[in-house]
mmCIF file of C-alpha atoms and ligand atoms in Angstrom:
data_model
loop_
_atom_site.group_PDB
_atom_site.id
_atom_site.type_symbol
_atom_site.label_atom_id
_atom_site.label_comp_id
_atom_site.label_asym_id
_atom_site.label_seq_id
_atom_site.Cartn_x
_atom_site.Cartn_y
_atom_site.Cartn_z
ATOM 1 C CA HIS A 1468 -2.523 -30.488 -16.175
ATOM 2 C CA THR A 1469 -0.432 -30.750 -13.027
ATOM 3 C CA ALA A 1470 2.726 -31.557 -14.975
ATOM 4 C CA LYS A 1471 2.117 -28.557 -17.181
ATOM 5 C CA GLN A 1472 1.735 -26.389 -14.107
ATOM 6 C CA GLN A 1473 5.029 -27.599 -12.741
ATOM 7 C CA ARG A 1474 6.728 -26.867 -16.030
ATOM 8 C CA CYS A 1475 5.222 -23.385 -16.113
ATOM 9 C CA GLY A 1476 6.399 -22.704 -12.576
ATOM 10 C CA PHE A 1477 6.660 -19.033 -11.787
ATOM 11 C CA SER A 1478 4.929 -17.896 -14.982
ATOM 12 C CA HIS A 1479 1.711 -19.159 -13.420
ATOM 13 C CA PHE A 1480 1.808 -16.201 -11.099
ATOM 14 C CA ALA A 1481 2.874 -13.668 -13.702
ATOM 15 C CA ALA A 1482 1.230 -10.272 -13.283
ATOM 16 C CA GLY A 1483 -2.226 -10.022 -14.744
ATOM 17 C CA HIS A 1484 -3.045 -13.739 -14.583
ATOM 18 C CA ALA A 1485 -5.066 -15.015 -11.659
ATOM 19 C CA PRO A 1486 -3.657 -18.379 -10.574
ATOM 20 C CA ASP A 1487 -6.076 -21.272 -11.232
ATOM 21 C CA THR A 1488 -7.555 -23.378 -8.443
ATOM 22 C CA ALA A 1489 -4.742 -25.945 -8.118
ATOM 23 C CA ALA A 1490 -2.101 -23.232 -8.262
ATOM 24 C CA ARG A 1491 -4.005 -21.210 -5.666
ATOM 25 C CA LEU A 1492 -4.094 -24.179 -3.300
ATOM 26 C CA THR A 1493 -0.356 -24.716 -3.656
ATOM 27 C CA LEU A 1494 0.214 -21.022 -3.153
ATOM 28 C CA LEU A 1495 -2.033 -21.003 -0.093
ATOM 29 C CA GLY A 1496 -0.004 -23.818 1.504
ATOM 30 C CA ASP A 1497 3.194 -21.948 0.739
ATOM 31 C CA LEU A 1498 1.698 -18.759 2.190
ATOM 32 C CA ARG A 1499 0.716 -20.483 5.414
ATOM 33 C CA ARG A 1500 4.329 -21.614 5.811
ATOM 34 C CA ALA A 1501 5.665 -18.207 4.725
ATOM 35 C CA LEU A 1502 3.628 -16.461 7.430
ATOM 36 C CA ASP A 1503 5.021 -18.838 10.068
ATOM 37 C CA ALA A 1504 8.567 -18.316 8.771
ATOM 38 C CA ASP A 1505 8.264 -14.508 8.513
ATOM 39 C CA GLU A 1506 9.216 -14.833 4.837
ATOM 40 C CA ILE A 1507 7.090 -11.859 3.809
ATOM 41 C CA THR A 1508 8.774 -8.523 4.411
ATOM 42 C CA LEU A 1509 7.916 -4.893 3.760
ATOM 43 C CA TYR A 1510 9.593 -2.476 1.403
ATOM 44 C CA TYR A 1511 9.002 1.243 1.782
ATOM 45 C CA GLN A 1512 8.288 3.777 -0.965
ATOM 46 C CA PRO A 1513 8.581 7.520 -0.217
ATOM 47 C CA LYS A 1514 5.702 9.971 -0.619
ATOM 48 C CA ILE A 1515 7.270 13.307 -1.553
ATOM 49 C CA ASP A 1516 5.983 16.890 -1.149
ATOM 50 C CA THR A 1517 5.705 18.289 -4.707
ATOM 51 C CA ARG A 1518 6.620 21.824 -3.536
ATOM 52 C CA SER A 1519 9.547 21.244 -1.190
ATOM 53 C CA GLY A 1520 10.716 17.798 -2.267
ATOM 54 C CA ALA A 1521 10.625 16.777 1.398
ATOM 55 C CA LEU A 1522 9.806 13.243 2.498
ATOM 56 C CA ALA A 1523 6.187 13.346 3.679
ATOM 57 C CA GLY A 1524 5.944 9.677 4.602
ATOM 58 C CA VAL A 1525 6.403 6.174 3.263
ATOM 59 C CA GLU A 1526 4.075 3.464 2.005
ATOM 60 C CA ALA A 1527 4.793 -0.082 3.192
ATOM 61 C CA LEU A 1528 4.519 -2.632 0.369
ATOM 62 C CA ALA A 1529 4.602 -6.386 0.951
ATOM 63 C CA ARG A 1530 7.413 -8.413 -0.625
ATOM 64 C CA TRP A 1531 7.489 -12.205 -0.740
ATOM 65 C CA GLN A 1532 10.647 -13.962 -1.784
ATOM 66 C CA HIS A 1533 9.427 -17.516 -2.400
ATOM 67 C CA PRO A 1534 12.238 -20.015 -1.720
ATOM 68 C CA SER A 1535 11.898 -21.756 -5.107
ATOM 69 C CA LYS A 1536 9.571 -19.574 -7.205
ATOM 70 C CA GLY A 1537 11.380 -16.288 -6.567
ATOM 71 C CA PRO A 1538 9.625 -12.985 -5.912
ATOM 72 C CA ILE A 1539 5.814 -13.141 -5.998
ATOM 73 C CA SER A 1540 3.887 -9.882 -6.341
ATOM 74 C CA PRO A 1541 1.452 -8.795 -3.620
ATOM 75 C CA ALA A 1542 -1.064 -8.294 -6.422
ATOM 76 C CA GLN A 1543 -0.929 -12.115 -6.783
ATOM 77 C CA PHE A 1544 -0.766 -13.363 -3.205
ATOM 78 C CA ILE A 1545 -2.941 -10.837 -1.335
ATOM 79 C CA PRO A 1546 -6.119 -11.995 -3.162
ATOM 80 C CA VAL A 1547 -5.255 -15.620 -2.283
ATOM 81 C CA LEU A 1548 -4.862 -14.675 1.402
ATOM 82 C CA GLU A 1549 -8.047 -12.636 1.249
ATOM 83 C CA ALA A 1550 -10.066 -15.690 0.283
ATOM 84 C CA THR A 1551 -9.306 -17.146 3.743
ATOM 85 C CA SER A 1552 -9.098 -15.890 7.306
ATOM 86 C CA LEU A 1553 -5.287 -15.989 6.938
ATOM 87 C CA ILE A 1554 -5.594 -12.415 5.697
ATOM 88 C CA HIS A 1555 -6.119 -11.316 9.309
ATOM 89 C CA ARG A 1556 -2.813 -12.854 10.373
ATOM 90 C CA PHE A 1557 -1.101 -11.215 7.435
ATOM 91 C CA THR A 1558 -2.606 -7.792 8.210
ATOM 92 C CA ASP A 1559 -1.431 -8.148 11.807
ATOM 93 C CA GLN A 1560 2.085 -9.056 10.660
ATOM 94 C CA ALA A 1561 2.249 -6.190 8.167
ATOM 95 C CA LEU A 1562 1.057 -3.650 10.756
ATOM 96 C CA THR A 1563 3.495 -5.046 13.328
ATOM 97 C CA LEU A 1564 6.460 -4.870 10.939
ATOM 98 C CA ALA A 1565 5.589 -1.346 9.793
ATOM 99 C CA LEU A 1566 5.095 -0.049 13.342
ATOM 100 C CA ARG A 1567 8.318 -1.670 14.561
ATOM 101 C CA GLN A 1568 10.161 -0.002 11.695
ATOM 102 C CA THR A 1569 8.521 3.348 12.492
ATOM 103 C CA SER A 1570 9.589 2.910 16.111
ATOM 104 C CA ALA A 1571 13.177 2.110 15.017
ATOM 105 C CA TRP A 1572 13.226 5.267 12.870
ATOM 106 C CA LEU A 1573 11.895 7.280 15.832
ATOM 107 C CA ASP A 1574 14.724 5.892 17.981
ATOM 108 C CA ALA A 1575 17.182 6.981 15.263
ATOM 109 C CA GLY A 1576 15.694 10.491 15.297
ATOM 110 C CA TYR A 1577 13.453 10.243 12.212
ATOM 111 C CA ARG A 1578 9.738 10.906 12.460
ATOM 112 C CA ILE A 1579 8.403 9.142 9.351
ATOM 113 C CA PRO A 1580 4.652 8.602 8.920
ATOM 114 C CA VAL A 1581 4.003 5.106 7.549
ATOM 115 C CA ALA A 1582 1.069 3.979 5.414
ATOM 116 C CA VAL A 1583 -0.049 0.341 5.457
ATOM 117 C CA ASN A 1584 -2.382 -1.161 2.846
ATOM 118 C CA ILE A 1585 -5.421 -2.828 4.397
ATOM 119 C CA SER A 1586 -7.505 -5.376 2.521
ATOM 120 C CA THR A 1587 -11.297 -5.233 2.385
ATOM 121 C CA ARG A 1588 -11.804 -8.170 4.711
ATOM 122 C CA SER A 1589 -9.540 -6.780 7.414
ATOM 123 C CA LEU A 1590 -11.090 -3.323 7.207
ATOM 124 C CA LEU A 1591 -14.614 -4.700 7.574
ATOM 125 C CA ASP A 1592 -13.626 -6.947 10.519
ATOM 126 C CA SER A 1593 -15.253 -5.507 13.641
ATOM 127 C CA ALA A 1594 -12.140 -6.406 15.707
ATOM 128 C CA PHE A 1595 -9.858 -4.351 13.434
ATOM 129 C CA PRO A 1596 -9.834 -1.012 15.330
ATOM 130 C CA ASP A 1597 -9.027 -2.825 18.595
ATOM 131 C CA ARG A 1598 -6.168 -4.687 16.874
ATOM 132 C CA ILE A 1599 -4.699 -1.382 15.673
ATOM 133 C CA ALA A 1600 -5.033 0.105 19.162
ATOM 134 C CA ALA A 1601 -3.250 -2.918 20.686
ATOM 135 C CA LEU A 1602 -0.420 -2.799 18.136
ATOM 136 C CA LEU A 1603 0.100 0.956 18.620
ATOM 137 C CA HIS A 1604 0.244 0.382 22.354
ATOM 138 C CA ARG A 1605 2.679 -2.529 22.045
ATOM 139 C CA THR A 1606 5.077 -0.695 19.697
ATOM 140 C CA GLY A 1607 4.741 2.693 21.408
ATOM 141 C CA VAL A 1608 4.153 4.460 18.078
ATOM 142 C CA PRO A 1609 1.861 7.527 18.228
ATOM 143 C CA GLY A 1610 -1.337 6.963 16.224
ATOM 144 C CA ASP A 1611 -0.731 9.982 14.012
ATOM 145 C CA LEU A 1612 2.353 8.292 12.509
ATOM 146 C CA LEU A 1613 0.159 5.553 11.035
ATOM 147 C CA CYS A 1614 -2.030 5.867 7.963
ATOM 148 C CA ILE A 1615 -4.126 3.069 6.553
ATOM 149 C CA GLU A 1616 -4.623 2.877 2.792
ATOM 150 C CA VAL A 1617 -7.897 1.352 1.695
ATOM 151 C CA THR A 1618 -8.862 1.103 -1.957
ATOM 152 C CA GLU A 1619 -11.866 3.041 -3.169
ATOM 153 C CA HIS A 1620 -13.260 -0.329 -4.240
ATOM 154 C CA ALA A 1621 -12.961 -1.752 -0.680
ATOM 155 C CA MET A 1622 -14.578 1.333 0.877
ATOM 156 C CA MET A 1623 -17.494 1.145 -1.526
ATOM 157 C CA SER A 1624 -18.053 -2.611 -1.040
ATOM 158 C CA ASP A 1625 -19.756 -1.737 2.277
ATOM 159 C CA PRO A 1626 -19.583 2.029 2.782
ATOM 160 C CA ASP A 1627 -21.622 2.087 5.994
ATOM 161 C CA THR A 1628 -19.418 -0.438 7.821
ATOM 162 C CA ALA A 1629 -16.283 1.221 6.373
ATOM 163 C CA THR A 1630 -17.463 4.581 7.715
ATOM 164 C CA THR A 1631 -18.068 3.161 11.205
ATOM 165 C CA VAL A 1632 -14.660 1.441 11.300
ATOM 166 C CA LEU A 1633 -12.840 4.518 9.989
ATOM 167 C CA HIS A 1634 -14.464 6.682 12.664
ATOM 168 C CA ARG A 1635 -13.195 4.311 15.374
ATOM 169 C CA ILE A 1636 -9.723 4.317 13.834
ATOM 170 C CA ARG A 1637 -9.713 8.091 13.669
ATOM 171 C CA GLU A 1638 -10.325 8.211 17.431
ATOM 172 C CA LEU A 1639 -6.874 6.590 17.779
ATOM 173 C CA GLY A 1640 -5.345 9.470 15.832
ATOM 174 C CA VAL A 1641 -4.666 7.142 12.892
ATOM 175 C CA ARG A 1642 -5.059 8.680 9.433
ATOM 176 C CA SER A 1643 -6.677 7.017 6.449
ATOM 177 C CA SER A 1644 -6.364 7.259 2.706
ATOM 178 C CA ILE A 1645 -8.544 6.312 -0.277
ATOM 179 C CA ASP A 1646 -6.210 4.273 -2.504
ATOM 180 C CA ASP A 1647 -6.506 3.763 -6.280
ATOM 181 C CA TYR A 1648 -8.985 6.623 -6.472
ATOM 182 C CA GLY A 1649 -10.791 6.777 -9.797
ATOM 183 C CA THR A 1650 -10.985 3.016 -10.369
ATOM 184 C CA GLY A 1651 -13.933 2.393 -8.021
ATOM 185 C CA TYR A 1652 -17.381 3.852 -8.135
ATOM 186 C CA SER A 1653 -17.704 6.143 -5.168
ATOM 187 C CA SER A 1654 -20.723 8.366 -5.088
ATOM 188 C CA MET A 1655 -20.176 11.974 -4.068
ATOM 189 C CA ALA A 1656 -22.493 11.468 -1.088
ATOM 190 C CA TYR A 1657 -20.289 8.700 0.344
ATOM 191 C CA LEU A 1658 -17.035 10.493 -0.432
ATOM 192 C CA LYS A 1659 -18.294 13.462 1.554
ATOM 193 C CA ALA A 1660 -19.257 11.260 4.522
ATOM 194 C CA LEU A 1661 -16.123 9.082 4.675
ATOM 195 C CA PRO A 1662 -13.841 10.081 7.554
ATOM 196 C CA VAL A 1663 -10.628 10.002 5.486
ATOM 197 C CA ASP A 1664 -7.636 12.335 5.319
ATOM 198 C CA GLU A 1665 -5.998 11.558 2.001
ATOM 199 C CA LEU A 1666 -6.942 10.742 -1.570
ATOM 200 C CA LYS A 1667 -4.511 8.820 -3.789
ATOM 201 C CA ILE A 1668 -5.129 9.158 -7.491
ATOM 202 C CA ASP A 1669 -4.657 5.808 -9.240
ATOM 203 C CA GLN A 1670 -1.495 5.475 -11.286
ATOM 204 C CA SER A 1671 -3.433 4.603 -14.460
ATOM 205 C CA PHE A 1672 -4.536 8.269 -14.693
ATOM 206 C CA VAL A 1673 -1.187 9.712 -13.617
ATOM 207 C CA LYS A 1674 1.179 7.703 -15.842
ATOM 208 C CA ASP A 1675 0.391 9.404 -19.132
ATOM 209 C CA MET A 1676 -1.322 12.579 -17.932
ATOM 210 C CA THR A 1677 1.225 14.752 -19.780
ATOM 211 C CA ARG A 1678 0.301 13.050 -23.081
ATOM 212 C CA ASP A 1679 -3.377 12.255 -22.561
ATOM 213 C CA HIS A 1680 -5.590 15.304 -22.135
ATOM 214 C CA SER A 1681 -8.544 13.426 -20.694
ATOM 215 C CA ASN A 1682 -6.332 11.894 -18.007
ATOM 216 C CA LEU A 1683 -4.941 15.331 -17.198
ATOM 217 C CA ALA A 1684 -8.513 16.605 -16.829
ATOM 218 C CA LEU A 1685 -9.396 13.684 -14.529
ATOM 219 C CA VAL A 1686 -6.312 14.233 -12.347
ATOM 220 C CA ARG A 1687 -7.080 17.934 -12.146
ATOM 221 C CA SER A 1688 -10.681 17.337 -11.068
ATOM 222 C CA ALA A 1689 -9.625 14.694 -8.499
ATOM 223 C CA ILE A 1690 -7.221 17.243 -6.976
ATOM 224 C CA ASP A 1691 -9.982 19.867 -6.837
ATOM 225 C CA LEU A 1692 -12.460 17.416 -5.356
ATOM 226 C CA GLY A 1693 -9.942 16.237 -2.735
ATOM 227 C CA HIS A 1694 -9.012 19.773 -1.758
ATOM 228 C CA ASN A 1695 -12.660 20.840 -1.556
ATOM 229 C CA LEU A 1696 -13.219 17.963 0.895
ATOM 230 C CA GLY A 1697 -10.165 19.047 2.911
ATOM 231 C CA LEU A 1698 -8.028 16.034 1.908
ATOM 232 C CA THR A 1699 -4.328 15.745 1.121
ATOM 233 C CA VAL A 1700 -4.019 14.610 -2.497
ATOM 234 C CA VAL A 1701 -1.339 12.137 -3.618
ATOM 235 C CA ALA A 1702 -0.524 11.080 -7.170
ATOM 236 C CA GLU A 1703 0.945 7.582 -7.522
ATOM 237 C CA GLY A 1704 2.887 6.176 -10.482
ATOM 238 C CA VAL A 1705 4.942 9.322 -11.185
ATOM 239 C CA GLU A 1706 7.500 7.989 -13.656
ATOM 240 C CA ASP A 1707 9.094 11.124 -15.134
ATOM 241 C CA ALA A 1708 10.078 14.726 -14.392
ATOM 242 C CA ALA A 1709 7.432 16.196 -16.712
ATOM 243 C CA THR A 1710 4.641 14.472 -14.774
ATOM 244 C CA LEU A 1711 6.048 15.700 -11.469
ATOM 245 C CA ALA A 1712 6.245 19.272 -12.828
ATOM 246 C CA ALA A 1713 2.671 19.078 -14.119
ATOM 247 C CA LEU A 1714 1.412 17.771 -10.759
ATOM 248 C CA HIS A 1715 3.176 20.598 -8.960
ATOM 249 C CA ALA A 1716 1.668 23.129 -11.373
ATOM 250 C CA ILE A 1717 -1.896 21.907 -10.808
ATOM 251 C CA GLY A 1718 -1.515 21.832 -7.022
ATOM 252 C CA CYS A 1719 -1.162 18.130 -6.185
ATOM 253 C CA ASP A 1720 0.252 17.900 -2.638
ATOM 254 C CA LEU A 1721 2.269 14.693 -2.719
ATOM 255 C CA ALA A 1722 3.799 12.444 -5.361
ATOM 256 C CA GLN A 1723 4.938 8.838 -5.328
ATOM 257 C CA GLY A 1724 6.558 6.851 -8.109
ATOM 258 C CA TYR A 1725 9.660 5.364 -9.694
ATOM 259 C CA HIS A 1726 10.858 8.826 -10.813
ATOM 260 C CA LEU A 1727 11.149 9.839 -7.161
ATOM 261 C CA ALA A 1728 12.051 6.541 -5.509
ATOM 262 C CA ARG A 1729 11.369 2.825 -5.841
ATOM 263 C CA PRO A 1730 10.057 0.774 -2.943
ATOM 264 C CA MET A 1731 13.172 -0.112 -0.921
ATOM 265 C CA SER A 1732 14.343 -2.082 2.079
ATOM 266 C CA PRO A 1733 14.348 -0.279 5.440
ATOM 267 C CA ALA A 1734 18.156 -0.182 5.336
ATOM 268 C CA ALA A 1735 18.162 1.397 1.860
ATOM 269 C CA LEU A 1736 15.575 3.949 2.927
ATOM 270 C CA THR A 1737 17.557 4.838 6.033
ATOM 271 C CA GLY A 1738 20.546 5.310 3.700
ATOM 272 C CA THR A 1739 18.679 7.977 1.712
ATOM 273 C CA LEU A 1740 17.960 9.824 4.971
ATOM 274 C CA HIS A 1741 21.705 10.238 5.479
ATOM 275 C CA GLY A 1742 21.834 12.100 2.171
ATOM 276 C CA GLN A 1743 23.025 9.111 0.172
ATOM 277 C CA PRO A 1744 21.549 8.655 -3.302
ATOM 278 C CA ALA A 1745 18.333 6.621 -3.365
ATOM 279 C CA ARG A 1746 19.164 3.201 -4.710
ATOM 280 C CA SER A 1747 16.661 1.226 -6.736
ATOM 281 C CA ALA A 1748 16.392 -1.528 -4.232
ATOM 282 C CA ASP A 1749 13.147 -3.133 -5.346
ATOM 283 C CA THR A 1750 14.922 -6.138 -6.839
ATOM 284 C CA THR A 1751 17.627 -6.431 -4.193
ATOM 285 C CA PRO A 1752 17.088 -9.221 -1.649
ATOM 286 C CA VAL A 1753 16.269 -7.841 1.765
ATOM 287 C CA SER A 1754 19.269 -8.009 4.071
ATOM 288 C CA GLY A 1755 18.986 -10.000 7.270
ATOM 289 C CA THR A 1756 19.456 -6.898 9.385
ATOM 290 C CA ASP A 1757 16.052 -5.446 8.531
ATOM 291 C CA VAL A 1758 13.602 -5.023 11.446
HETATM 292 P P1 LIG B 2535 -0.996 0.125 -4.272
HETATM 293 O O1 LIG B 2535 -1.268 0.250 -2.809
HETATM 294 O O2 LIG B 2535 -1.773 1.009 -5.181
HETATM 295 O O3 LIG B 2535 0.568 0.342 -4.406
HETATM 296 C C1 LIG B 2535 1.193 0.933 -5.525
HETATM 297 C C2 LIG B 2535 1.839 -0.080 -6.412
HETATM 298 O O4 LIG B 2535 2.450 0.607 -7.527
HETATM 299 C C3 LIG B 2535 3.002 -0.842 -5.771
HETATM 300 O O5 LIG B 2535 3.046 -2.125 -6.395
HETATM 301 C C4 LIG B 2535 4.224 -0.029 -6.184
HETATM 302 O O6 LIG B 2535 5.429 -0.769 -6.156
HETATM 303 C C5 LIG B 2535 3.830 0.346 -7.582
HETATM 304 N N1 LIG B 2535 4.479 1.579 -8.054
HETATM 305 C C6 LIG B 2535 4.961 2.595 -7.319
HETATM 306 N N2 LIG B 2535 5.451 3.570 -8.094
HETATM 307 C C7 LIG B 2535 5.281 3.149 -9.376
HETATM 308 C C8 LIG B 2535 5.598 3.727 -10.663
HETATM 309 O O7 LIG B 2535 6.133 4.838 -10.789
HETATM 310 N N3 LIG B 2535 5.257 2.990 -11.763
HETATM 311 C C9 LIG B 2535 4.657 1.773 -11.660
HETATM 312 N N4 LIG B 2535 4.382 1.123 -12.796
HETATM 313 N N5 LIG B 2535 4.337 1.205 -10.485
HETATM 314 C C10 LIG B 2535 4.647 1.886 -9.350
HETATM 315 P P2 LIG B 2535 3.164 -3.440 -5.523
HETATM 316 O O8 LIG B 2535 4.166 -3.218 -4.440
HETATM 317 O O9 LIG B 2535 3.375 -4.561 -6.473
HETATM 318 O O10 LIG B 2535 1.746 -3.572 -4.841
HETATM 319 C C11 LIG B 2535 0.602 -3.792 -5.623
HETATM 320 C C12 LIG B 2535 -0.651 -3.715 -4.786
HETATM 321 O O11 LIG B 2535 -0.668 -4.785 -3.832
HETATM 322 C C13 LIG B 2535 -0.739 -2.451 -3.949
HETATM 323 O O12 LIG B 2535 -1.233 -1.403 -4.741
HETATM 324 C C14 LIG B 2535 -1.695 -2.889 -2.853
HETATM 325 O O13 LIG B 2535 -3.034 -2.806 -3.306
HETATM 326 C C15 LIG B 2535 -1.343 -4.352 -2.679
HETATM 327 N N6 LIG B 2535 -0.476 -4.508 -1.499
HETATM 328 C C16 LIG B 2535 0.868 -4.337 -1.389
HETATM 329 N N7 LIG B 2535 1.277 -4.547 -0.126
HETATM 330 C C17 LIG B 2535 0.172 -4.851 0.596
HETATM 331 C C18 LIG B 2535 -0.074 -5.166 1.985
HETATM 332 O O14 LIG B 2535 0.811 -5.197 2.832
HETATM 333 N N8 LIG B 2535 -1.391 -5.426 2.327
HETATM 334 C C19 LIG B 2535 -2.413 -5.386 1.430
HETATM 335 N N9 LIG B 2535 -3.635 -5.647 1.849
HETATM 336 N N10 LIG B 2535 -2.219 -5.077 0.130
HETATM 337 C C20 LIG B 2535 -0.946 -4.813 -0.275
HETATM 338 MG MG1 LIG B 2536 -1.422 1.696 -1.467
HETATM 339 MG MG1 LIG B 2537 -2.553 2.831 -5.050
HETATM 340 MG MG1 LIG B 2538 -2.779 0.259 -6.940
#
């Protein structure tokens, strides 16, 4: 079995396949080392205003370039981290990197709100709001430049604790967003009570909304629901011009997706701010000058 695993190598962690126990243990050891070596970096994907085309903010997305296995998707390694308390160290590192980058952009004259994905376990940790406060203080970034993205699923795993934590985070001026909306099971009562600012419609509904009428109907009703609750609505996974036009027509505030920009290194993103064309940098190794 072990020999087979070694032969399979990277394919073990291919998207859609949860690594088995032995592979998870190996991965966990590698992750522990990667966290010590600052091997995990953040790429940034723009969120764009559908009306003006202006940059409304960026989402930080974790990237791990494994020394021998190559790039490993966050969809693979975040769940492995989440099974242990290492997730807290990772969350701290991700927030620190994102806030340092935000601070560097501020120094360069760019005020760019940054969104960081927060896993269930970190969100529900009672020390989490104090950690955010400490990191904001240390980096000097105003709270309103930070947004935390929490999946609908994570919010609904313990809605009462989530609500308490989100209220404390809001006191810091930090914004919050319901990620992957439509894939969880939020009740209307909880949605109404959650102190959030943004709703992100999951890409599975957005991707083919111009071809699939039921998806279009779902996106439309999510936009209406979000607006009726006073939230900014974001569509993720916008892959073509027709989808962007449709989203604009039905009043979606922000859009994110490969059609607009890929996740990119801080240097590549800064390049787009100077009016240079956005490069697809998702597969380019991060340069040593970042952060
Ligand atoms: P997410 O937060 O829903 O992020 C959106 C994912 O969709 C990202 O994948 C992004 O690269 C991808 N994407 C963006 N535009 C398009 C598009 O037009 N088409 C398609 N097909 N995909 C698009 P990524 O970077 O692989 O991240 C996957 C998930 O991993 C994220 O989903 C998030 O749940 C999690 N994740 C990423 N970074 C972090 C992190 O720092 N902390 C935590 N806790 N989770 C993270
Ligand atoms: Mg997200
Ligand atoms: Mg999402
Ligand atoms: Mg997602």
